[in-house]
Amino acid sequence: MARVKAPVCSCSCKMKRLYTRAEGGKGWDQIGWLCTCGCGSITMDEGEWTLVGCDENGCCD
């Protein structure tokens, strides 16, 4: 598997890869990114949807 550079949220924190169990229970599928600083920012791979912005949660004052 090729290395992918982790994106950063608007707080400049590295995001962590999110996985879900693969079809049939064998292996893992990559589904998106989760911010590790606790601001709750999640970006899904398909279409780059951002579910929660960092500024909305107040961790980036």
PDB file of C-alpha atoms in Angstrom:
ATOM      1  CA  MET A   1       0.000   0.000   0.000  1.00  0.00           C
ATOM      2  CA  ALA A   2       1.377   3.419  -0.943  1.00  0.00           C
ATOM      3  CA  ARG A   3       2.010   5.958   1.770  1.00  0.00           C
ATOM      4  CA  VAL A   4      -0.443   8.849   1.882  1.00  0.00           C
ATOM      5  CA  LYS A   5       0.527  12.145   3.509  1.00  0.00           C
ATOM      6  CA  ALA A   6      -1.889  12.881   6.343  1.00  0.00           C
ATOM      7  CA  PRO A   7      -3.913  16.050   5.868  1.00  0.00           C
ATOM      8  CA  VAL A   8      -4.083  18.644   8.644  1.00  0.00           C
ATOM      9  CA  CYS A   9      -7.208  20.280  10.062  1.00  0.00           C
ATOM     10  CA  SER A  10      -7.588  24.047  10.400  1.00  0.00           C
ATOM     11  CA  CYS A  11      -5.879  23.777  13.836  1.00  0.00           C
ATOM     12  CA  SER A  12      -2.749  22.492  12.015  1.00  0.00           C
ATOM     13  CA  CYS A  13      -3.080  19.104  13.729  1.00  0.00           C
ATOM     14  CA  LYS A  14      -2.314  15.929  11.766  1.00  0.00           C
ATOM     15  CA  MET A  15      -5.368  13.850  11.033  1.00  0.00           C
ATOM     16  CA  LYS A  16      -5.555  10.089  11.655  1.00  0.00           C
ATOM     17  CA  ARG A  17      -6.839   7.572   9.081  1.00  0.00           C
ATOM     18  CA  LEU A  18     -10.312   6.107   9.716  1.00  0.00           C
ATOM     19  CA  TYR A  19     -11.055   2.506   8.787  1.00  0.00           C
ATOM     20  CA  THR A  20     -14.103   0.276   8.669  1.00  0.00           C
ATOM     21  CA  ARG A  21     -14.247  -3.510   8.502  1.00  0.00           C
ATOM     22  CA  ALA A  22     -14.037  -4.699   4.896  1.00  0.00           C
ATOM     23  CA  GLU A  23     -16.839  -6.606   3.197  1.00  0.00           C
ATOM     24  CA  GLY A  24     -16.868 -10.175   4.484  1.00  0.00           C
ATOM     25  CA  GLY A  25     -14.908  -9.258   7.619  1.00  0.00           C
ATOM     26  CA  LYS A  26     -11.468  -9.698   6.060  1.00  0.00           C
ATOM     27  CA  GLY A  27      -9.211  -6.684   6.274  1.00  0.00           C
ATOM     28  CA  TRP A  28     -10.004  -2.976   6.555  1.00  0.00           C
ATOM     29  CA  ASP A  29     -11.289  -0.285   4.161  1.00  0.00           C
ATOM     30  CA  GLN A  30     -10.045   3.300   4.421  1.00  0.00           C
ATOM     31  CA  ILE A  31     -13.030   5.647   4.683  1.00  0.00           C
ATOM     32  CA  GLY A  32     -11.700   9.030   5.776  1.00  0.00           C
ATOM     33  CA  TRP A  33      -9.703  11.133   8.257  1.00  0.00           C
ATOM     34  CA  LEU A  34     -10.268  12.177  11.897  1.00  0.00           C
ATOM     35  CA  CYS A  35      -8.547  15.083  13.647  1.00  0.00           C
ATOM     36  CA  THR A  36      -6.354  13.906  16.561  1.00  0.00           C
ATOM     37  CA  CYS A  37      -6.430  17.166  18.556  1.00  0.00           C
ATOM     38  CA  GLY A  38     -10.004  16.520  19.715  1.00  0.00           C
ATOM     39  CA  CYS A  39     -11.787  19.210  17.707  1.00  0.00           C
ATOM     40  CA  GLY A  40     -13.959  16.586  16.004  1.00  0.00           C
ATOM     41  CA  SER A  41     -13.080  17.382  12.396  1.00  0.00           C
ATOM     42  CA  ILE A  42     -13.854  14.419  10.122  1.00  0.00           C
ATOM     43  CA  THR A  43     -13.233  14.303   6.368  1.00  0.00           C
ATOM     44  CA  MET A  44     -14.605  11.396   4.330  1.00  0.00           C
ATOM     45  CA  ASP A  45     -12.711  10.184   1.253  1.00  0.00           C
ATOM     46  CA  GLU A  46     -15.627  10.260  -1.197  1.00  0.00           C
ATOM     47  CA  GLY A  47     -16.060  13.870  -2.220  1.00  0.00           C
ATOM     48  CA  GLU A  48     -13.929  15.227   0.648  1.00  0.00           C
ATOM     49  CA  TRP A  49     -16.980  15.866   2.875  1.00  0.00           C
ATOM     50  CA  THR A  50     -16.158  17.670   6.127  1.00  0.00           C
ATOM     51  CA  LEU A  51     -18.690  16.746   8.789  1.00  0.00           C
ATOM     52  CA  VAL A  52     -17.535  19.001  11.667  1.00  0.00           C
ATOM     53  CA  GLY A  53     -15.285  22.010  11.379  1.00  0.00           C
ATOM     54  CA  CYS A  54     -12.573  22.695  13.970  1.00  0.00           C
ATOM     55  CA  ASP A  55     -13.652  26.285  14.661  1.00  0.00           C
ATOM     56  CA  GLU A  56     -17.180  25.175  15.544  1.00  0.00           C
ATOM     57  CA  ASN A  57     -15.918  23.110  18.488  1.00  0.00           C
ATOM     58  CA  GLY A  58     -13.645  25.782  19.965  1.00  0.00           C
ATOM     59  CA  CYS A  59     -10.346  23.879  20.285  1.00  0.00           C
ATOM     60  CA  CYS A  60      -8.480  26.346  18.055  1.00  0.00           C
ATOM     61  CA  ASP A  61      -8.588  29.558  20.079  1.00  0.00           C
TER      62      ASP A  61
END
